[in-house]
Amino acid sequence: MSRTFKDKLTSNDFLITAEVSPPKGTDLADMLSDAELTRGWVDALNVTDNQKAIMRMSPLAVSKALLDGGHEVIMQLTCRDRNRLALQSDLLGAYSMGIRNLCIMTGDHTTKGDHPKARPVYDLDSVQLLSIIKNMHNGYDIAGNPIENPPQFVLGAVTNTDPSKKAQMMKLRKKVKTGIEFMQTQAVYDISMFESFMESIGDIEVPIIAGVIPLRSANMARFMNGNIPGINVPDEIIERMEAAEKPKEEGMAICAEAIKELQKLCRGIHLMPIGKHNNTPTILEMADIRKKQ
Amino acid sequence: MIISSAKPFEEILEILKDEDDIFVVGCNACAAKIHVGGEPEVLEMCQRLEDAGKHVVGWVIPSAACSVASYDSLVEKNPAIKDAKTILVMACGSGVSIVAGVVDVPVYPSNDTVSLGGRTQGEVVPELCAMCGECKIYYFGSVCPKSLCPKHLLNGPCGGSVNGKCEIDSEKDCAWELICNRLEKIGRLDLLDKIWTVDEITE
């Protein structure tokens, strides 16, 4: 039997996860062919939950389709769209459908997405949601009522990686205290800042999986610096992108170099390309961290 | 105090388009302090309504619109209210409701009620309190995340803040930035470590 994501978390493997987006529509074919590009290259696929507060197919349905296709799945679940009844009910459904890995997050505010007038929920925050899932594992819902055949998920969370942000770092430690088994980060470009981040949490044993996003242009880097929370693309990388004749190739090279560096610092990387995974195998080959399995 | 903002006059005219013989009720509490229901604003409103062709039968400014005791107490202040076919209340939503509870004619608001806030050093400061009914503000350096954070997060910030500003409004400081600064100032950063469980919030 092949090793699960949980088996790999508890091993010494360097882990590779990647993000896939549910479709804005009912046809799963494009998403499945995108996931197919990663087959044999990644240990698990994160399925996003109405990312950026833009309405898409439920991560529950997409996760099930990926499981049926033989992929290992990490279902993302935000606190934005569901109250505690809906969260718990979806979690029971997820487990019954075979979903075993979860990545829990607060979720971008509704005003940032394509339904800005939607009422945001935030009945629970990410720390509370992680804690209550632990209680569900022990056989109880939030109200203290027993759950038959309780689920047993592998729980993960997310974090930004600027160690100077006191409140962010404090929250990271609260998430760790809930008993999470992995943590995925926002995209890392500033390797020295990430090194300081890892030093600042040197006492934490939870596997850290560093996010990477291949750059496509210098403009994309500049845009992310001003607009995407938790991302800091250093000037020298922007200059490299500026000087490059083929910016996309340069972005892939920069990404592969980052992956090599991150391999020395943490337990894995999480690939979040803008668009499809066409270049994912090439980047992983360039980084020389894995052969197709 | 309750923070309200004046509706555009065009909107007031629109909601009053089928009404006439208007009596204006101001409010000498919050609305007066933030200049959306005190005497100058009430007098201006009466004038503008007259200029727009409406008949204003009179006005009154109770000490607080939300504490009007009875219809008779309004009559005592200005008997012209007996001729009113419509009442325009220049107060918060509570004031509108209380006044509506003591009269038998339609009542309309001239203001939009925004939040529970304050006014200091000449500035109106909105969203200071969410009126949750279980004040724990002292854990947060007396900066309330239930009110100031759009996600009402008690266990720390979301990852959405850019340069210390709120995810949903780049003009607004992130509530958790304010909380951290304040706790650092009073030497109580240790309070950040408290984990707020589901049981501790009833929202």
Short mmCIF file of C-alpha atoms in Angstrom, two decimals:
data_model
loop_
_atom_site.label_atom_id
_atom_site.label_comp_id
_atom_site.label_asym_id
_atom_site.label_seq_id
_atom_site.Cartn_x
_atom_site.Cartn_y
_atom_site.Cartn_z
CA MET A 1 0.00 0.00 0.00
CA SER A 2 1.38 3.42 -0.90
CA ARG A 3 2.43 5.78 1.85
CA THR A 4 -0.03 8.44 2.90
CA PHE A 5 0.69 12.14 3.40
CA LYS A 6 0.59 11.45 7.15
CA ASP A 7 3.20 8.68 6.78
CA LYS A 8 5.42 11.10 4.89
CA LEU A 9 4.93 13.86 7.49
CA THR A 10 6.28 11.58 10.18
CA SER A 11 9.20 10.45 7.97
CA ASN A 12 12.26 12.48 7.01
CA ASP A 13 11.03 13.05 3.46
CA PHE A 14 11.24 16.48 1.90
CA LEU A 15 7.58 17.09 1.06
CA ILE A 16 6.10 18.62 -2.05
CA THR A 17 2.53 19.87 -2.09
CA ALA A 18 0.79 21.88 -4.76
CA GLU A 19 -2.36 23.92 -5.08
CA VAL A 20 -5.26 23.25 -7.44
CA SER A 21 -8.26 25.52 -7.90
CA PRO A 22 -11.85 24.32 -8.12
CA PRO A 23 -13.60 25.36 -11.32
CA LYS A 24 -15.99 28.28 -11.63
CA GLY A 25 -18.54 25.96 -13.17
CA THR A 26 -19.63 22.36 -13.07
CA ASP A 27 -17.08 20.67 -15.37
CA LEU A 28 -14.17 19.09 -13.51
CA ALA A 29 -12.17 18.15 -16.61
CA ASP A 30 -9.75 21.12 -16.65
CA MET A 31 -9.05 20.83 -12.93
CA LEU A 32 -8.44 17.09 -13.25
CA SER A 33 -6.08 17.52 -16.19
CA ASP A 34 -4.21 20.20 -14.22
CA ALA A 35 -3.91 17.81 -11.28
CA GLU A 36 -2.73 15.10 -13.71
CA LEU A 37 0.31 17.27 -14.56
CA THR A 38 1.45 16.91 -10.96
CA ARG A 39 0.94 13.16 -10.69
CA GLY A 40 4.05 11.44 -9.46
CA TRP A 41 5.68 14.76 -8.61
CA VAL A 42 3.82 15.90 -5.52
CA ASP A 43 2.84 14.29 -2.21
CA ALA A 44 -0.53 15.99 -1.90
CA LEU A 45 -2.73 18.54 -3.61
CA ASN A 46 -4.29 21.43 -1.69
CA VAL A 47 -7.83 22.17 -2.81
CA THR A 48 -8.68 25.81 -2.20
CA ASP A 49 -11.92 26.98 -0.57
CA ASN A 50 -13.41 29.91 -2.51
CA GLN A 51 -9.93 31.41 -2.58
CA LYS A 52 -9.68 35.19 -2.52
CA ALA A 53 -13.39 35.07 -1.62
CA ILE A 54 -14.22 34.28 -5.25
CA MET A 55 -17.09 31.79 -5.54
CA ARG A 56 -16.08 28.45 -7.04
CA MET A 57 -17.05 24.80 -6.72
CA SER A 58 -17.04 23.41 -3.20
CA PRO A 59 -13.65 22.01 -2.12
CA LEU A 60 -15.58 19.03 -0.77
CA ALA A 61 -16.75 18.00 -4.25
CA VAL A 62 -13.38 18.73 -5.87
CA SER A 63 -11.49 16.81 -3.18
CA LYS A 64 -13.73 13.81 -3.73
CA ALA A 65 -13.11 13.92 -7.49
CA LEU A 66 -9.33 14.06 -6.90
CA LEU A 67 -9.49 11.19 -4.42
CA ASP A 68 -11.40 9.15 -7.00
CA GLY A 69 -8.60 9.94 -9.44
CA GLY A 70 -6.05 8.50 -7.03
CA HIS A 71 -4.59 11.80 -5.79
CA GLU A 72 -3.74 12.54 -2.18
CA VAL A 73 -5.70 15.60 -1.09
CA ILE A 74 -5.40 18.36 1.50
CA MET A 75 -8.78 20.06 1.68
CA GLN A 76 -8.62 23.72 2.63
CA LEU A 77 -11.39 25.04 4.84
CA THR A 78 -11.91 28.68 5.76
CA CYS A 79 -13.93 30.25 8.56
CA ARG A 80 -15.43 32.84 6.23
CA ASP A 81 -18.41 31.08 4.69
CA ARG A 82 -19.70 28.64 7.30
CA ASN A 83 -20.90 28.87 10.86
CA ARG A 84 -20.04 26.14 13.36
CA LEU A 85 -22.98 23.97 12.25
CA ALA A 86 -21.95 24.05 8.60
CA LEU A 87 -18.25 23.58 9.38
CA GLN A 88 -18.82 20.51 11.50
CA SER A 89 -21.35 19.07 9.10
CA ASP A 90 -18.99 19.50 6.12
CA LEU A 91 -16.17 17.96 8.15
CA LEU A 92 -18.23 14.83 8.85
CA GLY A 93 -19.08 14.68 5.16
CA ALA A 94 -15.44 15.16 4.16
CA TYR A 95 -14.25 12.32 6.36
CA SER A 96 -16.96 9.97 5.15
CA MET A 97 -15.88 10.70 1.56
CA GLY A 98 -12.30 9.74 2.34
CA ILE A 99 -10.74 13.15 2.90
CA ARG A 100 -8.05 12.81 5.56
CA ASN A 101 -5.94 15.99 5.42
CA LEU A 102 -7.19 19.49 6.18
CA CYS A 103 -5.58 22.90 5.99
CA ILE A 104 -7.49 25.39 8.12
CA MET A 105 -7.43 29.17 7.67
CA THR A 106 -9.41 32.32 8.50
CA GLY A 107 -10.11 33.15 4.86
CA ASP A 108 -9.95 36.37 2.85
CA HIS A 109 -12.76 38.80 3.65
CA THR A 110 -15.83 38.72 1.40
CA THR A 111 -15.31 42.36 0.42
CA LYS A 112 -12.11 41.30 -1.40
CA GLY A 113 -13.87 38.81 -3.68
CA ASP A 114 -16.50 38.68 -6.39
CA HIS A 115 -19.44 38.77 -3.98
CA PRO A 116 -18.47 41.81 -1.90
CA LYS A 117 -21.94 42.14 -0.37
CA ALA A 118 -21.94 38.56 0.96
CA ARG A 119 -22.26 38.43 4.72
CA PRO A 120 -18.96 37.13 6.14
CA VAL A 121 -19.39 34.53 8.87
CA TYR A 122 -16.25 34.13 11.00
CA ASP A 123 -18.29 32.37 13.69
CA LEU A 124 -15.02 30.64 14.65
CA ASP A 125 -11.45 31.70 14.00
CA SER A 126 -8.75 29.37 12.70
CA VAL A 127 -7.40 28.58 16.18
CA GLN A 128 -10.88 27.74 17.44
CA LEU A 129 -11.72 25.66 14.38
CA LEU A 130 -8.53 23.64 14.80
CA SER A 131 -9.35 23.09 18.49
CA ILE A 132 -12.91 21.97 17.83
CA ILE A 133 -11.78 19.50 15.16
CA LYS A 134 -9.52 17.98 17.83
CA ASN A 135 -12.63 17.63 20.01
CA MET A 136 -14.45 15.99 17.13
CA HIS A 137 -11.57 13.48 16.94
CA ASN A 138 -12.31 12.72 20.58
CA GLY A 139 -15.94 12.08 19.73
CA TYR A 140 -17.67 15.36 20.61
CA ASP A 141 -19.12 18.25 18.68
CA ILE A 142 -18.89 21.87 19.85
CA ALA A 143 -22.05 21.55 21.91
CA GLY A 144 -20.56 18.54 23.70
CA ASN A 145 -22.86 16.04 22.00
CA PRO A 146 -21.33 12.69 21.08
CA ILE A 147 -20.33 11.96 17.48
CA GLU A 148 -20.60 8.39 16.27
CA ASN A 149 -17.50 7.05 14.50
CA PRO A 150 -15.59 10.31 14.97
CA PRO A 151 -13.29 11.54 12.19
CA GLN A 152 -9.50 11.51 12.50
CA PHE A 153 -8.03 14.20 10.30
CA VAL A 154 -4.43 15.26 9.77
CA LEU A 155 -4.64 18.95 10.63
CA GLY A 156 -2.62 21.71 9.07
CA ALA A 157 -2.65 25.49 9.21
CA VAL A 158 -1.09 28.44 7.40
CA THR A 159 1.22 31.27 8.37
CA ASN A 160 3.08 34.29 7.05
CA THR A 161 6.83 34.20 7.52
CA ASP A 162 7.89 37.63 8.77
CA PRO A 163 9.38 36.97 12.23
CA SER A 164 9.16 40.67 13.15
CA LYS A 165 5.35 40.51 13.17
CA LYS A 166 4.74 39.80 16.85
CA ALA A 167 1.02 39.13 16.66
CA GLN A 168 1.38 36.83 13.64
CA MET A 169 4.08 34.84 15.40
CA MET A 170 1.95 34.61 18.54
CA LYS A 171 -0.94 33.28 16.48
CA LEU A 172 1.32 30.71 14.82
CA ARG A 173 2.19 29.41 18.30
CA LYS A 174 -1.50 29.21 19.23
CA LYS A 175 -2.13 27.11 16.10
CA VAL A 176 0.77 24.85 17.04
CA LYS A 177 -0.71 24.41 20.52
CA THR A 178 -3.92 23.01 19.02
CA GLY A 179 -1.87 20.00 17.86
CA ILE A 180 -1.49 20.63 14.13
CA GLU A 181 0.72 18.24 12.17
CA PHE A 182 1.93 20.56 9.41
CA MET A 183 2.02 24.21 8.50
CA GLN A 184 2.06 25.70 5.01
CA THR A 185 3.34 29.23 4.46
CA GLN A 186 2.65 32.19 2.24
CA ALA A 187 5.01 32.34 -0.77
CA VAL A 188 8.66 32.85 0.21
CA TYR A 189 11.06 34.92 -1.94
CA ASP A 190 13.25 36.45 0.75
CA ILE A 191 15.27 33.43 1.81
CA SER A 192 17.20 35.27 4.54
CA MET A 193 13.95 36.45 6.13
CA PHE A 194 12.66 32.89 5.96
CA GLU A 195 15.85 31.70 7.63
CA SER A 196 15.24 34.16 10.50
CA PHE A 197 11.64 32.97 10.64
CA MET A 198 12.75 29.35 10.97
CA GLU A 199 15.26 30.34 13.66
CA SER A 200 12.56 32.18 15.60
CA ILE A 201 10.44 29.01 15.69
CA GLY A 202 13.39 26.67 16.21
CA ASP A 203 11.65 25.18 19.26
CA ILE A 204 8.61 24.15 17.18
CA GLU A 205 8.63 20.63 15.77
CA VAL A 206 5.68 20.94 13.40
CA PRO A 207 6.85 20.40 9.79
CA ILE A 208 6.95 23.73 7.93
CA ILE A 209 6.11 23.58 4.22
CA ALA A 210 7.25 26.80 2.51
CA GLY A 211 5.06 28.31 -0.21
CA VAL A 212 6.57 29.13 -3.62
CA ILE A 213 5.00 30.96 -6.57
CA PRO A 214 6.97 31.09 -9.84
CA LEU A 215 7.23 34.71 -11.01
CA ARG A 216 6.11 35.53 -14.53
CA SER A 217 7.28 39.14 -14.77
CA ALA A 218 8.89 41.96 -12.80
CA ASN A 219 5.50 43.66 -12.71
CA MET A 220 3.95 40.63 -11.06
CA ALA A 221 6.64 40.80 -8.36
CA ARG A 222 6.05 44.50 -7.78
CA PHE A 223 2.30 43.99 -7.68
CA MET A 224 2.59 41.23 -5.09
CA ASN A 225 4.84 43.37 -2.89
CA GLY A 226 2.24 46.09 -2.62
CA ASN A 227 -0.92 44.03 -2.69
CA ILE A 228 -0.51 40.46 -1.50
CA PRO A 229 -0.26 40.16 2.27
CA GLY A 230 2.80 38.40 3.63
CA ILE A 231 4.78 38.45 0.37
CA ASN A 232 8.11 40.22 0.12
CA VAL A 233 10.01 39.93 -3.17
CA PRO A 234 13.51 41.37 -2.62
CA ASP A 235 14.81 44.05 -5.01
CA GLU A 236 17.53 41.83 -6.47
CA ILE A 237 14.93 39.32 -7.63
CA ILE A 238 12.85 42.07 -9.21
CA GLU A 239 16.02 43.32 -10.97
CA ARG A 240 16.76 39.81 -12.26
CA MET A 241 13.24 39.56 -13.63
CA GLU A 242 13.60 43.01 -15.18
CA ALA A 243 16.85 42.13 -16.90
CA ALA A 244 15.69 38.73 -18.15
CA GLU A 245 15.08 38.23 -21.86
CA LYS A 246 12.65 35.44 -21.09
CA PRO A 247 11.00 36.46 -17.82
CA LYS A 248 8.90 33.30 -17.44
CA GLU A 249 11.98 31.07 -17.71
CA GLU A 250 13.85 33.34 -15.31
CA GLY A 251 10.94 33.11 -12.87
CA MET A 252 11.09 29.33 -13.04
CA ALA A 253 14.86 29.39 -12.46
CA ILE A 254 14.44 31.72 -9.47
CA CYS A 255 11.76 29.40 -8.11
CA ALA A 256 13.99 26.32 -8.54
CA GLU A 257 16.88 28.10 -6.80
CA ALA A 258 14.56 29.05 -3.93
CA ILE A 259 13.40 25.43 -3.61
CA LYS A 260 17.04 24.29 -3.33
CA GLU A 261 17.66 26.81 -0.56
CA LEU A 262 14.40 25.99 1.22
CA GLN A 263 15.33 22.32 1.20
CA LYS A 264 18.09 23.20 3.69
CA LEU A 265 15.75 25.17 5.92
CA CYS A 266 12.39 23.42 6.23
CA ARG A 267 10.44 20.21 5.62
CA GLY A 268 8.86 20.88 2.27
CA ILE A 269 7.59 23.25 -0.37
CA HIS A 270 4.10 24.14 -1.53
CA LEU A 271 3.79 25.14 -5.19
CA MET A 272 1.12 27.68 -6.03
CA PRO A 273 1.55 28.64 -9.69
CA ILE A 274 -0.57 31.42 -11.13
CA GLY A 275 -2.68 29.38 -13.54
CA LYS A 276 -1.91 25.77 -14.41
CA HIS A 277 0.77 23.26 -13.41
CA ASN A 278 2.34 22.97 -16.90
CA ASN A 279 5.73 24.09 -15.59
CA THR A 280 5.60 22.34 -12.23
CA PRO A 281 7.51 19.19 -13.33
CA THR A 282 10.18 21.33 -15.05
CA ILE A 283 10.66 23.52 -11.97
CA LEU A 284 10.99 20.45 -9.73
CA GLU A 285 13.47 18.92 -12.18
CA MET A 286 15.48 22.16 -12.25
CA ALA A 287 15.50 22.18 -8.46
CA ASP A 288 16.79 18.62 -8.63
CA ILE A 289 14.85 17.53 -5.58
CA ARG A 290 12.73 14.79 -6.99
CA LYS A 291 12.37 12.37 -9.86
CA LYS A 292 8.91 11.53 -11.02
CA GLN A 293 7.59 8.68 -8.87
CA MET B 1 -21.76 57.68 21.95
CA ILE B 2 -23.74 56.47 18.96
CA ILE B 3 -22.09 57.55 15.74
CA SER B 4 -24.51 58.57 13.00
CA SER B 5 -23.99 60.30 9.70
CA ALA B 6 -26.45 62.60 7.95
CA LYS B 7 -28.21 61.11 4.95
CA PRO B 8 -27.82 63.14 1.75
CA PHE B 9 -30.61 65.73 1.66
CA GLU B 10 -31.80 64.33 -1.69
CA GLU B 11 -32.42 60.96 -0.03
CA ILE B 12 -34.40 62.64 2.77
CA LEU B 13 -36.53 64.45 0.20
CA GLU B 14 -37.07 61.15 -1.62
CA ILE B 15 -38.27 59.30 1.50
CA LEU B 16 -40.53 62.26 2.37
CA LYS B 17 -41.87 62.71 -1.16
CA ASP B 18 -45.43 61.63 -0.27
CA GLU B 19 -45.38 63.32 3.15
CA ASP B 20 -46.04 66.86 4.36
CA ASP B 21 -46.72 68.86 7.53
CA ILE B 22 -43.43 67.71 8.94
CA PHE B 23 -42.35 68.04 12.55
CA VAL B 24 -38.59 67.72 13.15
CA VAL B 25 -37.25 66.05 16.30
CA GLY B 26 -33.58 66.58 17.05
CA CYS B 27 -31.45 65.06 19.78
CA ASN B 28 -29.34 66.95 22.26
CA ALA B 29 -27.17 63.93 23.10
CA CYS B 30 -24.88 62.09 20.67
CA ALA B 31 -26.40 63.51 17.49
CA ALA B 32 -25.87 67.09 18.72
CA LYS B 33 -22.26 66.39 19.69
CA ILE B 34 -21.40 65.09 16.25
CA HIS B 35 -23.48 67.75 14.51
CA VAL B 36 -26.20 65.63 12.94
CA GLY B 37 -29.15 66.50 15.24
CA GLY B 38 -28.42 69.55 17.40
CA GLU B 39 -30.14 72.92 17.13
CA PRO B 40 -28.09 74.31 14.21
CA GLU B 41 -28.69 71.14 12.16
CA VAL B 42 -32.42 71.06 13.06
CA LEU B 43 -32.88 74.70 12.06
CA GLU B 44 -31.01 74.12 8.82
CA MET B 45 -33.11 71.03 8.08
CA CYS B 46 -36.37 72.99 8.65
CA GLN B 47 -35.15 75.71 6.30
CA ARG B 48 -34.06 73.29 3.58
CA LEU B 49 -37.36 71.38 3.78
CA GLU B 50 -39.29 74.67 3.47
CA ASP B 51 -37.08 75.69 0.54
CA ALA B 52 -37.88 72.37 -1.08
CA GLY B 53 -41.59 73.12 -0.83
CA LYS B 54 -42.39 71.14 2.30
CA HIS B 55 -44.43 72.57 5.15
CA VAL B 56 -42.64 72.27 8.49
CA VAL B 57 -45.06 72.59 11.40
CA GLY B 58 -42.38 72.88 14.08
CA TRP B 59 -39.42 71.30 15.77
CA VAL B 60 -38.20 70.19 19.14
CA ILE B 61 -34.91 69.06 20.58
CA PRO B 62 -35.40 66.66 23.50
CA SER B 63 -32.43 66.11 25.78
CA ALA B 64 -32.10 62.71 24.10
CA ALA B 65 -34.34 61.30 21.39
CA CYS B 66 -33.75 57.80 22.76
CA SER B 67 -35.16 58.89 26.16
CA VAL B 68 -38.38 60.64 25.15
CA ALA B 69 -40.78 59.72 27.97
CA SER B 70 -44.13 60.27 26.24
CA TYR B 71 -46.08 62.09 23.55
CA ASP B 72 -47.17 64.60 26.17
CA SER B 73 -43.56 65.46 26.98
CA LEU B 74 -43.06 66.43 23.31
CA VAL B 75 -46.33 68.41 23.27
CA GLU B 76 -45.20 70.24 26.38
CA LYS B 77 -42.02 71.35 24.58
CA ASN B 78 -43.80 72.30 21.35
CA PRO B 79 -47.59 71.87 20.94
CA ALA B 80 -47.16 72.26 17.15
CA ILE B 81 -46.44 68.52 17.06
CA LYS B 82 -50.25 68.06 17.25
CA ASP B 83 -50.44 69.37 13.65
CA ALA B 84 -47.77 66.99 12.38
CA LYS B 85 -48.65 64.42 9.74
CA THR B 86 -45.03 63.21 9.59
CA ILE B 87 -42.06 63.28 11.93
CA LEU B 88 -38.42 63.47 10.86
CA VAL B 89 -36.04 62.36 13.61
CA MET B 90 -32.48 63.66 13.52
CA ALA B 91 -30.97 61.09 15.87
CA CYS B 92 -29.72 57.51 15.80
CA GLY B 93 -31.91 54.48 15.07
CA SER B 94 -32.78 54.14 18.75
CA GLY B 95 -34.07 57.71 18.81
CA VAL B 96 -36.18 57.06 15.72
CA SER B 97 -37.68 53.93 17.31
CA ILE B 98 -38.40 55.56 20.66
CA VAL B 99 -40.08 58.58 19.06
CA ALA B 100 -42.10 56.28 16.78
CA GLY B 101 -43.29 54.45 19.89
CA VAL B 102 -45.00 57.54 21.31
CA VAL B 103 -46.62 59.06 18.18
CA ASP B 104 -49.32 57.90 15.76
CA VAL B 105 -47.89 59.31 12.51
CA PRO B 106 -45.13 58.00 10.20
CA VAL B 107 -41.61 58.62 11.49
CA TYR B 108 -38.51 58.88 9.26
CA PRO B 109 -34.78 59.04 10.00
CA SER B 110 -32.52 61.82 8.71
CA ASN B 111 -29.39 59.91 9.72
CA ASP B 112 -27.67 56.59 9.07
CA THR B 113 -26.57 54.98 12.33
CA VAL B 114 -23.02 53.71 12.01
CA SER B 115 -21.58 52.35 15.24
CA LEU B 116 -20.81 52.88 18.88
CA GLY B 117 -17.84 55.19 18.98
CA GLY B 118 -16.67 58.47 20.43
CA ARG B 119 -15.35 61.92 19.78
CA THR B 120 -12.02 63.17 21.04
CA GLN B 121 -9.63 65.97 20.12
CA GLY B 122 -12.17 67.21 17.58
CA GLU B 123 -12.31 63.86 15.77
CA VAL B 124 -15.24 61.46 15.51
CA VAL B 125 -13.94 57.92 16.18
CA PRO B 126 -16.33 55.18 15.01
CA GLU B 127 -16.45 51.43 15.78
CA LEU B 128 -15.04 51.41 19.29
CA CYS B 129 -17.45 48.87 20.75
CA ALA B 130 -19.45 45.99 19.26
CA MET B 131 -21.90 45.96 22.19
CA CYS B 132 -21.38 42.19 22.54
CA GLY B 133 -22.56 42.15 26.13
CA GLU B 134 -19.45 40.54 27.61
CA CYS B 135 -16.67 43.11 27.82
CA LYS B 136 -13.17 41.63 27.70
CA ILE B 137 -11.55 44.71 26.18
CA TYR B 138 -8.86 44.81 28.89
CA TYR B 139 -7.23 41.71 27.37
CA PHE B 140 -6.68 43.67 24.18
CA GLY B 141 -5.13 46.87 25.52
CA SER B 142 -8.61 48.42 25.51
CA VAL B 143 -8.80 48.19 21.73
CA CYS B 144 -11.78 45.96 20.87
CA PRO B 145 -11.11 43.39 18.10
CA LYS B 146 -14.78 42.42 18.00
CA SER B 147 -15.53 45.92 16.81
CA LEU B 148 -12.41 47.05 14.96
CA CYS B 149 -11.45 43.79 13.23
CA PRO B 150 -13.85 43.00 10.35
CA LYS B 151 -13.35 39.29 11.09
CA HIS B 152 -13.87 39.78 14.86
CA LEU B 153 -10.71 37.76 15.54
CA LEU B 154 -9.84 37.29 19.20
CA ASN B 155 -6.87 34.92 18.83
CA GLY B 156 -4.69 37.20 16.75
CA PRO B 157 -4.59 38.76 13.31
CA CYS B 158 -5.48 37.11 10.03
CA GLY B 159 -2.76 37.01 7.42
CA GLY B 160 -4.42 39.69 5.37
CA SER B 161 -2.89 42.87 6.67
CA VAL B 162 -0.48 44.77 4.37
CA ASN B 163 1.94 47.29 5.93
CA GLY B 164 -0.04 47.33 9.16
CA LYS B 165 -3.28 48.26 7.39
CA CYS B 166 -6.55 46.29 7.38
CA GLU B 167 -7.17 43.71 4.64
CA ILE B 168 -10.46 45.34 3.71
CA ASP B 169 -9.44 49.02 3.96
CA SER B 170 -5.89 50.20 3.27
CA GLU B 171 -6.70 53.50 4.99
CA LYS B 172 -7.53 51.78 8.26
CA ASP B 173 -5.00 50.45 10.76
CA CYS B 174 -5.18 46.71 11.37
CA ALA B 175 -6.93 46.28 14.74
CA TRP B 176 -4.26 43.80 15.79
CA GLU B 177 -1.51 46.28 14.98
CA LEU B 178 -3.24 48.74 17.35
CA ILE B 179 -3.72 46.04 20.00
CA CYS B 180 -0.06 45.02 19.87
CA ASN B 181 1.19 48.60 20.01
CA ARG B 182 -1.03 49.36 22.98
CA LEU B 183 -0.11 46.18 24.88
CA GLU B 184 3.57 46.88 24.26
CA LYS B 185 3.12 50.41 25.59
CA ILE B 186 1.56 49.18 28.83
CA GLY B 187 4.02 46.30 29.15
CA ARG B 188 1.40 43.57 28.78
CA LEU B 189 2.31 41.74 25.57
CA ASP B 190 1.90 38.57 27.65
CA LEU B 191 -1.88 39.01 27.30
CA LEU B 192 -1.54 38.06 23.63
CA ASP B 193 -0.83 34.46 24.65
CA LYS B 194 -4.32 33.80 25.95
CA ILE B 195 -6.18 31.32 23.77
CA TRP B 196 -9.84 32.27 23.33
CA THR B 197 -11.83 29.07 23.11
CA VAL B 198 -15.25 28.66 21.53
CA ASP B 199 -16.79 28.44 25.02
CA GLU B 200 -15.53 31.87 25.96
CA ILE B 201 -17.38 33.69 23.23
CA THR B 202 -21.13 33.68 22.88
CA GLU B 203 -21.39 35.91 19.81
#
